[in-house]
Amino acid sequence: MSVDTAVETKTVFGAEVPQPPQHGAAGGVMRGLNFGTGLIGGIGLAAVAGWVTAILTPSSASNASFAPMEPTYVYLAVLLGWVVGFMLGMGAFVGPLRWVVGRDITHADAEYMAGKDLGRKRYWKYTTDHKVVGIQYLVVTLFILGFAGLLAMLIRTELGMTWTSLFTPSFYNSMIGTHGIAMIIGMIVVISGPLGNFIVPMMIGARDMAYPRLNALSVWLLVAAVPMLVSSMFMGGIQDGWSVYQPLASQAPVGMLGYQMTIIIFAISTAIASVNLMTTILTMRAKGMTWSRTPIFVYGIFAASVMGLYAFPFFQYAQILGLTDRVFSTSFFDPLNGGSVWLYENLFWLLGHPEVYVILIPSMAVALELMPVFLRKPLFSFNFAVAGIVGVVALSGLVWAHHMYMTGWAPAANYPFMLSTEMISIPVGFLVLVAIGTFWRGTAWTRLPLMAVYAVIFNKMIGGVTGVYLSDVPADQYFHGSMFVVAHFHFMLMGAGLFGAMAGIAFFFPKMTGRILDERVGSIGLWTAFIGFQITFISMFVAGLQGQPRRVLDFDDQFNLSNWISTIGAYIIGIGMLIFLSAIITSWRSGVIASSNPWGSKSLEWQTETPVPLENFPVLPVVTERPYNYGVPDPYEAELESIDEDLTEKAGTK
Amino acid sequence: MSADTLIPEEPEAPTNRPPSMERVRSWLQRPYARKILILTVVIGFLLLPLAWLLLAAMNQTGAPASEIMKDIEQTVFVFTLVSIPITAFVFAVLVYSLIGWRQISGDEPPMQDSPAIRTNTIGVILWTVASSLLAMFLVVWGLVELAQITANSYGSISADEQPGQKSSEIINVTGQQWVWTFEYPEHNGLTSDILYLPLDRPVYFNVTSKDVIHNFWAVELGVKIDANPGAITQTGVTANKLGTFNVRCAELCGMHHAFMQTQIQVLEQDAFDSWVRESGGKKTS
């Protein structure tokens, strides 16, 4: 047999271009893998792992309080088996496995993995194309948010029906915890996931993300985490709030393992996604896109990635330690055996507070990104917007203990933490100034995305001002742990965060789906939800002021009125959100076909055709001007100059 | 020859910039400027009642019943007043943007662009200075009030110097799922599940928990501190109002967290003494 030494060539623009050698043949098992095989692999391995563990565990195994350990071991084995089996079935390990056997993913395989010529099938596969990943993120996030929203409706129903009890206390507590953590996960992902993956590479003029296969890994890890979270509801649930403070969490039924495993997997997914986004933004911006020519949304996603990258490990460690406490009877957080409950609280809030900005900064950034397009004027004081984002990131890691003012953990530390917390209102204020300045004298094109921005700024002001009370230790001494806190962070995370995400989704919808989001239905949904939101959470503020603690199933009669109103408002939100969701679904299926640039934006992502081809740009763009170059010379400035001249003349004639 | 003469005199900077007052006046003559200012004032006055409404909601069950609660309410009141102007201004711009400046609807992007205001040095400086001053004020106010509250709750007294003199009262507060127990070590270890407090006398709480984290919240007294297992946290208060108030648990502590509440009875000294006599020595388990 003779070895073929001729180098393969390919004709590109009429020239023979030598192609790099390919190691191994294209194709193989990989091409048969998809979501279905992932499910089969996950469920299969979970069943096997659970079965083997059940056999291996001696039935006498019990923990210090004589509770049998078998369910714990089996559930943990099932969860681990699910993750590994699902990722295996999805084909997540194809690349590494080929390296092990000395082969590589060939060019044809890489194109196949990017979803070339696969049509709709590519959405069900381990696809590396950032646009497919973006859509996958969007669907998963909508599912998570819908699930958590449903729990919110049930919680409000229980609280509104003051004359009777619908749920058992443990199920109610489990709903609260699951609602909280599911909403937090959904909100962290809702902008950085769909829009960060779909839009950012196009916005910076890149062909894809820096690490396309890691991109697919991050989204499918998130998908793998969802059933673990949902399953915990059937295993006794997360009865300890989303913060699962120790040692309460160690009393919880085995469902707590679902929470801990969800967080561990989600933290890995977040770390991968953060590194990917940061590398992409740092290294793959188009020629000429200097930092002052980089759109503000890119800054926002970058900031969120930075914060996610340093904050999530704390949370992950905390849950790993909690998991070993539970499974191996260690005592990291067991105060009776030398552990510390305050250690857990610190680790938790070292994530907990930066995470708030991981949600808020992308939402503000997407609002600032779309405002210039609809107001047809440049972003006001771009440098201030950047300074605001940088300031928030810089301070985000220094404020966590304001959640612990009342723990007695370090009374003397309350002074510096109050200082740093109140300082953060200055960079956040910069972002509000930029929004106000961009509204200033702009001709508003009152389409749905811009209208949502009005809602965002309104809610952000209320959330920000009420946050000032909570940042202050004396006032927090009354408000801590009350419904006031709940109302405040819903104004921030939902009022600013979720409405910002709605603005962003409505804005980028034509690029992502090729169709326009139904303006009328979408607006009805948005404003219904907005009105319901105000009713719900303003009356929740009142309940908090009256002294109702949070996370309660039942309360004194004096809180009845505010809770009834709050529940009515919650149903209105639910209706509004369903209408908005129906607008998304119907427009996606049969909306008006969008042109490639329906908003007349000057940004790069709108300059490609819709639907966006694989690798986005036929020729990589070169950026030659600052973003948001809208606008005409200011007539008032001309007038001012004429005043200047008049006065100079007068001075001259004197 | 001195060095001075070698350097030609700098010509004075051209003074073709009009006086600042003239520029302010011309700015105010723009059609939108005054309207936004007026709108700010109107919205500000509409928001003003909030300062009292917040306190009214807080006072529904008889607060303030201590100096601490009075400090808390004062802080809430002042913070509301301070944040009204900036909120009103932002809302005014939002409202004016919707009703004042021009609007376009329709499917096609507007043909006409708005004025290209890239920045405005005076506006940016004003905003930065104003927001920094506000933040400074909040911080200073907070630090002063915190020091005051710490003094009022005797938090500045270290644990081994807890005063044992007659005029004060020590109460050991223990949280467990899902009841509060109040122990009076100075009265023969008397225990109660209702918190009895003498009027106008300082009380010191040593707070701890038997199982999970609870939070001891004496609502109308403005006292709040976590009850941690394996640690004792300290706080204190002087109740200055007679009546029945509430203790609630403000930290999720398991199934019956919502029902982990009890009463506070603030009694005159005589009534307090007779309660101690009547139940003295007897322990409620």
PDB file of N, CA, C and O in Angstrom, chain A residues 173 251 342 345 375-376 381 384 406-407 422 429 441 443-447 454 469 472 477-478 480 546-547 629 631-632 636 644 647, chain B residues 18 31-32 60 69 72 80 97 101-102 104 106 113-114 116 118-119 124 127 138-139 142 177 213 217 222 224 226 228 248 252 254 257:
ATOM      1  N   ASN A 173     -43.233  25.687  52.032  1.00  0.00           N
ATOM      2  CA  ASN A 173     -41.831  26.092  52.147  1.00  0.00           C
ATOM      3  C   ASN A 173     -41.024  25.599  50.958  1.00  0.00           C
ATOM      4  O   ASN A 173     -40.135  26.294  50.465  1.00  0.00           O
ATOM      5  N   GLN A 251     -31.546  19.600  58.070  1.00  0.00           N
ATOM      6  CA  GLN A 251     -32.753  18.905  58.522  1.00  0.00           C
ATOM      7  C   GLN A 251     -33.639  18.491  57.356  1.00  0.00           C
ATOM      8  O   GLN A 251     -34.511  17.659  57.511  1.00  0.00           O
ATOM      9  N   TRP A 342     -22.257  30.818  60.335  1.00  0.00           N
ATOM     10  CA  TRP A 342     -21.897  32.111  59.740  1.00  0.00           C
ATOM     11  C   TRP A 342     -20.981  31.937  58.538  1.00  0.00           C
ATOM     12  O   TRP A 342     -20.977  32.741  57.623  1.00  0.00           O
ATOM     13  N   GLU A 345     -23.286  31.451  55.703  1.00  0.00           N
ATOM     14  CA  GLU A 345     -23.935  32.706  55.285  1.00  0.00           C
ATOM     15  C   GLU A 345     -22.977  33.574  54.484  1.00  0.00           C
ATOM     16  O   GLU A 345     -23.353  34.183  53.486  1.00  0.00           O
ATOM     17  N   LEU A 375     -34.621  56.298  19.915  1.00  0.00           N
ATOM     18  CA  LEU A 375     -34.654  57.752  20.104  1.00  0.00           C
ATOM     19  C   LEU A 375     -33.857  58.464  19.027  1.00  0.00           C
ATOM     20  O   LEU A 375     -33.823  59.691  18.981  1.00  0.00           O
ATOM     21  N   ARG A 376     -33.222  57.694  18.174  1.00  0.00           N
ATOM     22  CA  ARG A 376     -32.437  58.245  17.064  1.00  0.00           C
ATOM     23  C   ARG A 376     -31.464  59.300  17.536  1.00  0.00           C
ATOM     24  O   ARG A 376     -31.373  60.394  16.995  1.00  0.00           O
ATOM     25  N   SER A 381     -23.379  60.327  26.973  1.00  0.00           N
ATOM     26  CA  SER A 381     -22.205  60.133  27.818  1.00  0.00           C
ATOM     27  C   SER A 381     -21.803  58.669  27.946  1.00  0.00           C
ATOM     28  O   SER A 381     -21.865  58.065  29.015  1.00  0.00           O
ATOM     29  N   PHE A 384     -19.625  57.617  30.751  1.00  0.00           N
ATOM     30  CA  PHE A 384     -20.256  57.494  32.058  1.00  0.00           C
ATOM     31  C   PHE A 384     -20.949  56.149  32.201  1.00  0.00           C
ATOM     32  O   PHE A 384     -20.964  55.578  33.280  1.00  0.00           O
ATOM     33  N   MET A 406     -28.036  41.714  60.615  1.00  0.00           N
ATOM     34  CA  MET A 406     -28.773  41.322  61.812  1.00  0.00           C
ATOM     35  C   MET A 406     -28.380  39.941  62.319  1.00  0.00           C
ATOM     36  O   MET A 406     -29.042  39.372  63.163  1.00  0.00           O
ATOM     37  N   THR A 407     -27.300  39.370  61.778  1.00  0.00           N
ATOM     38  CA  THR A 407     -26.946  38.032  62.228  1.00  0.00           C
ATOM     39  C   THR A 407     -26.165  38.062  63.521  1.00  0.00           C
ATOM     40  O   THR A 407     -26.050  37.054  64.191  1.00  0.00           O
ATOM     41  N   GLU A 422     -23.830  51.841  50.349  1.00  0.00           N
ATOM     42  CA  GLU A 422     -24.432  53.099  49.907  1.00  0.00           C
ATOM     43  C   GLU A 422     -23.612  53.754  48.810  1.00  0.00           C
ATOM     44  O   GLU A 422     -24.142  54.487  47.980  1.00  0.00           O
ATOM     45  N   GLY A 429     -26.296  55.183  39.815  1.00  0.00           N
ATOM     46  CA  GLY A 429     -26.848  56.480  39.416  1.00  0.00           C
ATOM     47  C   GLY A 429     -26.318  56.929  38.063  1.00  0.00           C
ATOM     48  O   GLY A 429     -27.048  57.539  37.284  1.00  0.00           O
ATOM     49  N   ARG A 441     -34.756  65.168  25.081  1.00  0.00           N
ATOM     50  CA  ARG A 441     -35.027  65.788  23.783  1.00  0.00           C
ATOM     51  C   ARG A 441     -35.036  64.795  22.631  1.00  0.00           C
ATOM     52  O   ARG A 441     -34.904  65.176  21.474  1.00  0.00           O
ATOM     53  N   THR A 443     -36.736  62.162  20.036  1.00  0.00           N
ATOM     54  CA  THR A 443     -38.038  61.853  19.455  1.00  0.00           C
ATOM     55  C   THR A 443     -38.255  60.358  19.609  1.00  0.00           C
ATOM     56  O   THR A 443     -37.576  59.564  18.991  1.00  0.00           O
ATOM     57  N   ALA A 444     -39.204  60.020  20.481  1.00  0.00           N
ATOM     58  CA  ALA A 444     -39.359  58.612  20.815  1.00  0.00           C
ATOM     59  C   ALA A 444     -40.159  57.896  19.746  1.00  0.00           C
ATOM     60  O   ALA A 444     -41.267  58.307  19.401  1.00  0.00           O
ATOM     61  N   TRP A 445     -39.557  56.822  19.217  1.00  0.00           N
ATOM     62  CA  TRP A 445     -40.303  55.931  18.328  1.00  0.00           C
ATOM     63  C   TRP A 445     -40.910  54.884  19.249  1.00  0.00           C
ATOM     64  O   TRP A 445     -40.230  53.980  19.708  1.00  0.00           O
ATOM     65  N   THR A 446     -42.171  55.037  19.548  1.00  0.00           N
ATOM     66  CA  THR A 446     -42.764  54.329  20.690  1.00  0.00           C
ATOM     67  C   THR A 446     -43.103  52.883  20.359  1.00  0.00           C
ATOM     68  O   THR A 446     -44.260  52.485  20.432  1.00  0.00           O
ATOM     69  N   ARG A 447     -42.090  52.119  20.033  1.00  0.00           N
ATOM     70  CA  ARG A 447     -42.319  50.697  19.807  1.00  0.00           C
ATOM     71  C   ARG A 447     -42.126  49.941  21.118  1.00  0.00           C
ATOM     72  O   ARG A 447     -41.574  50.472  22.088  1.00  0.00           O
ATOM     73  N   TYR A 454     -39.094  52.300  29.524  1.00  0.00           N
ATOM     74  CA  TYR A 454     -39.736  53.207  30.488  1.00  0.00           C
ATOM     75  C   TYR A 454     -40.089  52.445  31.757  1.00  0.00           C
ATOM     76  O   TYR A 454     -39.860  52.912  32.882  1.00  0.00           O
ATOM     77  N   TYR A 469     -33.044  52.227  51.972  1.00  0.00           N
ATOM     78  CA  TYR A 469     -33.461  51.929  53.355  1.00  0.00           C
ATOM     79  C   TYR A 469     -32.763  50.670  53.849  1.00  0.00           C
ATOM     80  O   TYR A 469     -32.292  50.600  54.980  1.00  0.00           O
ATOM     81  N   ASP A 472     -29.187  50.696  54.943  1.00  0.00           N
ATOM     82  CA  ASP A 472     -28.922  51.435  56.169  1.00  0.00           C
ATOM     83  C   ASP A 472     -29.214  50.526  57.361  1.00  0.00           C
ATOM     84  O   ASP A 472     -30.317  50.001  57.493  1.00  0.00           O
ATOM     85  N   GLN A 477     -32.806  47.195  60.533  1.00  0.00           N
ATOM     86  CA  GLN A 477     -33.169  46.531  61.789  1.00  0.00           C
ATOM     87  C   GLN A 477     -34.682  46.311  61.846  1.00  0.00           C
ATOM     88  O   GLN A 477     -35.158  45.429  62.534  1.00  0.00           O
ATOM     89  N   TYR A 478     -35.444  47.140  61.142  1.00  0.00           N
ATOM     90  CA  TYR A 478     -36.879  46.885  61.068  1.00  0.00           C
ATOM     91  C   TYR A 478     -37.224  46.032  59.847  1.00  0.00           C
ATOM     92  O   TYR A 478     -38.022  45.111  59.927  1.00  0.00           O
ATOM     93  N   HIS A 480     -35.295  44.030  57.770  1.00  0.00           N
ATOM     94  CA  HIS A 480     -34.642  42.752  57.488  1.00  0.00           C
ATOM     95  C   HIS A 480     -35.592  41.584  57.720  1.00  0.00           C
ATOM     96  O   HIS A 480     -36.280  41.521  58.734  1.00  0.00           O
ATOM     97  N   GLN A 546     -45.881  47.066  57.711  1.00  0.00           N
ATOM     98  CA  GLN A 546     -46.728  46.706  58.847  1.00  0.00           C
ATOM     99  C   GLN A 546     -46.071  45.668  59.739  1.00  0.00           C
ATOM    100  O   GLN A 546     -46.498  45.473  60.862  1.00  0.00           O
ATOM    101  N   GLY A 547     -45.059  44.992  59.219  1.00  0.00           N
ATOM    102  CA  GLY A 547     -44.330  44.053  60.059  1.00  0.00           C
ATOM    103  C   GLY A 547     -44.569  42.598  59.746  1.00  0.00           C
ATOM    104  O   GLY A 547     -44.446  41.752  60.626  1.00  0.00           O
ATOM    105  N   ASN A 629     -24.092  56.289  16.110  1.00  0.00           N
ATOM    106  CA  ASN A 629     -23.879  57.546  15.393  1.00  0.00           C
ATOM    107  C   ASN A 629     -25.166  58.048  14.758  1.00  0.00           C
ATOM    108  O   ASN A 629     -25.248  58.221  13.551  1.00  0.00           O
ATOM    109  N   GLY A 631     -28.396  60.948  14.815  1.00  0.00           N
ATOM    110  CA  GLY A 631     -28.564  62.320  15.246  1.00  0.00           C
ATOM    111  C   GLY A 631     -28.091  63.338  14.242  1.00  0.00           C
ATOM    112  O   GLY A 631     -27.293  63.064  13.360  1.00  0.00           O
ATOM    113  N   VAL A 632     -28.654  64.526  14.398  1.00  0.00           N
ATOM    114  CA  VAL A 632     -28.329  65.662  13.550  1.00  0.00           C
ATOM    115  C   VAL A 632     -27.709  66.714  14.436  1.00  0.00           C
ATOM    116  O   VAL A 632     -27.863  66.675  15.645  1.00  0.00           O
ATOM    117  N   TYR A 636     -30.157  73.772  19.115  1.00  0.00           N
ATOM    118  CA  TYR A 636     -29.961  74.673  20.256  1.00  0.00           C
ATOM    119  C   TYR A 636     -28.510  75.076  20.411  1.00  0.00           C
ATOM    120  O   TYR A 636     -28.212  76.196  20.798  1.00  0.00           O
ATOM    121  N   ASP A 644     -23.585  83.539  21.708  1.00  0.00           N
ATOM    122  CA  ASP A 644     -22.183  83.830  21.984  1.00  0.00           C
ATOM    123  C   ASP A 644     -21.693  84.959  21.092  1.00  0.00           C
ATOM    124  O   ASP A 644     -21.092  85.931  21.554  1.00  0.00           O
ATOM    125  N   LEU A 647     -23.193  88.364  21.925  1.00  0.00           N
ATOM    126  CA  LEU A 647     -22.615  88.971  23.119  1.00  0.00           C
ATOM    127  C   LEU A 647     -21.207  89.460  22.836  1.00  0.00           C
ATOM    128  O   LEU A 647     -20.796  90.511  23.315  1.00  0.00           O
TER     129      LEU A 647
ATOM    130  N   PRO B  18     -20.363  83.764  26.747  1.00  0.00           N
ATOM    131  CA  PRO B  18     -21.201  84.692  27.496  1.00  0.00           C
ATOM    132  C   PRO B  18     -21.179  84.372  28.980  1.00  0.00           C
ATOM    133  O   PRO B  18     -20.806  83.278  29.374  1.00  0.00           O
ATOM    134  N   PRO B  31     -38.292  75.606  25.496  1.00  0.00           N
ATOM    135  CA  PRO B  31     -39.686  75.277  25.855  1.00  0.00           C
ATOM    136  C   PRO B  31     -39.796  74.160  26.878  1.00  0.00           C
ATOM    137  O   PRO B  31     -40.735  74.136  27.671  1.00  0.00           O
ATOM    138  N   TYR B  32     -38.854  73.216  26.858  1.00  0.00           N
ATOM    139  CA  TYR B  32     -39.029  72.065  27.738  1.00  0.00           C
ATOM    140  C   TYR B  32     -38.459  72.274  29.124  1.00  0.00           C
ATOM    141  O   TYR B  32     -38.872  71.618  30.073  1.00  0.00           O
ATOM    142  N   GLN B  60     -48.930  50.948  62.868  1.00  0.00           N
ATOM    143  CA  GLN B  60     -50.283  50.418  63.026  1.00  0.00           C
ATOM    144  C   GLN B  60     -50.514  49.656  64.322  1.00  0.00           C
ATOM    145  O   GLN B  60     -51.613  49.645  64.840  1.00  0.00           O
ATOM    146  N   MET B  69     -36.798  52.320  68.096  1.00  0.00           N
ATOM    147  CA  MET B  69     -37.799  52.359  67.029  1.00  0.00           C
ATOM    148  C   MET B  69     -37.998  53.782  66.552  1.00  0.00           C
ATOM    149  O   MET B  69     -38.206  54.018  65.359  1.00  0.00           O
ATOM    150  N   ILE B  72     -35.290  54.512  64.195  1.00  0.00           N
ATOM    151  CA  ILE B  72     -35.515  53.830  62.911  1.00  0.00           C
ATOM    152  C   ILE B  72     -36.506  54.611  62.072  1.00  0.00           C
ATOM    153  O   ILE B  72     -36.283  54.866  60.884  1.00  0.00           O
ATOM    154  N   THR B  80     -36.748  59.047  53.032  1.00  0.00           N
ATOM    155  CA  THR B  80     -37.817  59.268  52.057  1.00  0.00           C
ATOM    156  C   THR B  80     -37.740  60.689  51.520  1.00  0.00           C
ATOM    157  O   THR B  80     -37.783  60.913  50.306  1.00  0.00           O
ATOM    158  N   SER B  97     -40.821  62.810  28.460  1.00  0.00           N
ATOM    159  CA  SER B  97     -40.385  62.125  27.247  1.00  0.00           C
ATOM    160  C   SER B  97     -41.571  61.490  26.531  1.00  0.00           C
ATOM    161  O   SER B  97     -41.577  61.371  25.309  1.00  0.00           O
ATOM    162  N   TRP B 101     -41.730  65.752  24.482  1.00  0.00           N
ATOM    163  CA  TRP B 101     -40.933  65.678  23.262  1.00  0.00           C
ATOM    164  C   TRP B 101     -41.697  64.882  22.212  1.00  0.00           C
ATOM    165  O   TRP B 101     -42.585  64.097  22.528  1.00  0.00           O
ATOM    166  N   ARG B 102     -41.313  65.075  20.972  1.00  0.00           N
ATOM    167  CA  ARG B 102     -42.083  64.500  19.882  1.00  0.00           C
ATOM    168  C   ARG B 102     -42.087  62.974  19.914  1.00  0.00           C
ATOM    169  O   ARG B 102     -41.197  62.347  20.461  1.00  0.00           O
ATOM    170  N   ILE B 104     -43.124  59.319  17.598  1.00  0.00           N
ATOM    171  CA  ILE B 104     -43.430  58.736  16.298  1.00  0.00           C
ATOM    172  C   ILE B 104     -43.881  57.309  16.537  1.00  0.00           C
ATOM    173  O   ILE B 104     -43.296  56.604  17.360  1.00  0.00           O
ATOM    174  N   GLY B 106     -45.505  53.717  14.319  1.00  0.00           N
ATOM    175  CA  GLY B 106     -45.499  53.182  12.961  1.00  0.00           C
ATOM    176  C   GLY B 106     -44.446  52.115  12.800  1.00  0.00           C
ATOM    177  O   GLY B 106     -43.624  51.892  13.687  1.00  0.00           O
ATOM    178  N   ASP B 113     -33.609  62.142  12.557  1.00  0.00           N
ATOM    179  CA  ASP B 113     -32.885  61.847  13.778  1.00  0.00           C
ATOM    180  C   ASP B 113     -33.106  62.948  14.805  1.00  0.00           C
ATOM    181  O   ASP B 113     -33.504  64.061  14.477  1.00  0.00           O
ATOM    182  N   SER B 114     -32.840  62.615  16.063  1.00  0.00           N
ATOM    183  CA  SER B 114     -32.908  63.597  17.141  1.00  0.00           C
ATOM    184  C   SER B 114     -31.565  64.290  17.252  1.00  0.00           C
ATOM    185  O   SER B 114     -30.585  63.845  16.656  1.00  0.00           O
ATOM    186  N   ALA B 116     -27.981  65.214  18.223  1.00  0.00           N
ATOM    187  CA  ALA B 116     -26.905  64.316  18.640  1.00  0.00           C
ATOM    188  C   ALA B 116     -26.206  64.879  19.869  1.00  0.00           C
ATOM    189  O   ALA B 116     -25.147  65.487  19.776  1.00  0.00           O
ATOM    190  N   ARG B 118     -23.999  64.165  22.612  1.00  0.00           N
ATOM    191  CA  ARG B 118     -23.114  63.078  23.042  1.00  0.00           C
ATOM    192  C   ARG B 118     -22.840  63.145  24.538  1.00  0.00           C
ATOM    193  O   ARG B 118     -22.671  62.142  25.187  1.00  0.00           O
ATOM    194  N   THR B 119     -22.761  64.334  25.049  1.00  0.00           N
ATOM    195  CA  THR B 119     -22.630  64.477  26.496  1.00  0.00           C
ATOM    196  C   THR B 119     -22.916  65.931  26.834  1.00  0.00           C
ATOM    197  O   THR B 119     -23.148  66.758  25.957  1.00  0.00           O
ATOM    198  N   VAL B 124     -23.508  66.424  33.552  1.00  0.00           N
ATOM    199  CA  VAL B 124     -22.840  65.262  34.133  1.00  0.00           C
ATOM    200  C   VAL B 124     -22.216  65.633  35.475  1.00  0.00           C
ATOM    201  O   VAL B 124     -22.336  64.891  36.462  1.00  0.00           O
ATOM    202  N   TRP B 127     -24.934  66.095  38.113  1.00  0.00           N
ATOM    203  CA  TRP B 127     -25.499  64.817  38.568  1.00  0.00           C
ATOM    204  C   TRP B 127     -24.524  64.095  39.505  1.00  0.00           C
ATOM    205  O   TRP B 127     -24.892  63.587  40.562  1.00  0.00           O
ATOM    206  N   LEU B 138     -26.363  60.141  53.157  1.00  0.00           N
ATOM    207  CA  LEU B 138     -26.957  58.898  53.641  1.00  0.00           C
ATOM    208  C   LEU B 138     -25.973  58.123  54.514  1.00  0.00           C
ATOM    209  O   LEU B 138     -26.329  57.591  55.563  1.00  0.00           O
ATOM    210  N   VAL B 139     -24.717  58.088  54.055  1.00  0.00           N
ATOM    211  CA  VAL B 139     -23.717  57.334  54.813  1.00  0.00           C
ATOM    212  C   VAL B 139     -23.506  57.972  56.182  1.00  0.00           C
ATOM    213  O   VAL B 139     -23.531  57.291  57.217  1.00  0.00           O
ATOM    214  N   GLY B 142     -26.451  57.474  58.346  1.00  0.00           N
ATOM    215  CA  GLY B 142     -26.527  56.073  58.763  1.00  0.00           C
ATOM    216  C   GLY B 142     -25.512  55.751  59.849  1.00  0.00           C
ATOM    217  O   GLY B 142     -25.835  55.094  60.836  1.00  0.00           O
ATOM    218  N   GLN B 177     -37.408  25.297  67.470  1.00  0.00           N
ATOM    219  CA  GLN B 177     -38.513  25.081  66.537  1.00  0.00           C
ATOM    220  C   GLN B 177     -39.783  24.731  67.307  1.00  0.00           C
ATOM    221  O   GLN B 177     -39.854  23.669  67.895  1.00  0.00           O
ATOM    222  N   ILE B 213     -31.225  28.491  62.800  1.00  0.00           N
ATOM    223  CA  ILE B 213     -31.179  29.944  62.969  1.00  0.00           C
ATOM    224  C   ILE B 213     -32.607  30.485  63.037  1.00  0.00           C
ATOM    225  O   ILE B 213     -33.427  30.200  62.163  1.00  0.00           O
ATOM    226  N   TRP B 217     -37.374  39.084  66.572  1.00  0.00           N
ATOM    227  CA  TRP B 217     -37.822  40.394  66.119  1.00  0.00           C
ATOM    228  C   TRP B 217     -38.917  40.891  67.055  1.00  0.00           C
ATOM    229  O   TRP B 217     -40.028  40.361  67.049  1.00  0.00           O
ATOM    230  N   GLY B 222     -38.450  47.677  67.661  1.00  0.00           N
ATOM    231  CA  GLY B 222     -37.336  47.860  66.734  1.00  0.00           C
ATOM    232  C   GLY B 222     -36.118  47.039  67.095  1.00  0.00           C
ATOM    233  O   GLY B 222     -34.997  47.434  66.804  1.00  0.00           O
ATOM    234  N   LYS B 224     -34.041  43.568  66.565  1.00  0.00           N
ATOM    235  CA  LYS B 224     -33.961  42.404  65.688  1.00  0.00           C
ATOM    236  C   LYS B 224     -32.559  41.844  65.738  1.00  0.00           C
ATOM    237  O   LYS B 224     -31.583  42.572  65.563  1.00  0.00           O
ATOM    238  N   ASP B 226     -30.379  37.831  65.078  1.00  0.00           N
ATOM    239  CA  ASP B 226     -30.477  36.405  64.820  1.00  0.00           C
ATOM    240  C   ASP B 226     -30.236  35.607  66.106  1.00  0.00           C
ATOM    241  O   ASP B 226     -29.419  35.998  66.938  1.00  0.00           O
ATOM    242  N   ASN B 228     -28.657  32.290  66.865  1.00  0.00           N
ATOM    243  CA  ASN B 228     -27.837  31.292  66.182  1.00  0.00           C
ATOM    244  C   ASN B 228     -27.568  30.113  67.094  1.00  0.00           C
ATOM    245  O   ASN B 228     -27.277  30.300  68.277  1.00  0.00           O
ATOM    246  N   ARG B 248     -41.905  38.250  66.507  1.00  0.00           N
ATOM    247  CA  ARG B 248     -42.062  37.325  65.393  1.00  0.00           C
ATOM    248  C   ARG B 248     -40.692  36.785  65.027  1.00  0.00           C
ATOM    249  O   ARG B 248     -39.680  37.448  65.227  1.00  0.00           O
ATOM    250  N   LEU B 252     -36.519  32.184  58.227  1.00  0.00           N
ATOM    251  CA  LEU B 252     -37.180  30.907  57.937  1.00  0.00           C
ATOM    252  C   LEU B 252     -36.530  29.799  58.766  1.00  0.00           C
ATOM    253  O   LEU B 252     -35.330  29.586  58.699  1.00  0.00           O
ATOM    254  N   GLY B 254     -38.124  26.536  59.287  1.00  0.00           N
ATOM    255  CA  GLY B 254     -38.744  25.224  59.141  1.00  0.00           C
ATOM    256  C   GLY B 254     -40.252  25.315  59.012  1.00  0.00           C
ATOM    257  O   GLY B 254     -40.801  26.378  58.746  1.00  0.00           O
ATOM    258  N   HIS B 257     -42.562  28.042  60.859  1.00  0.00           N
ATOM    259  CA  HIS B 257     -41.926  29.356  60.986  1.00  0.00           C
ATOM    260  C   HIS B 257     -42.965  30.459  61.150  1.00  0.00           C
ATOM    261  O   HIS B 257     -42.809  31.367  61.970  1.00  0.00           O
TER     262      HIS B 257
END
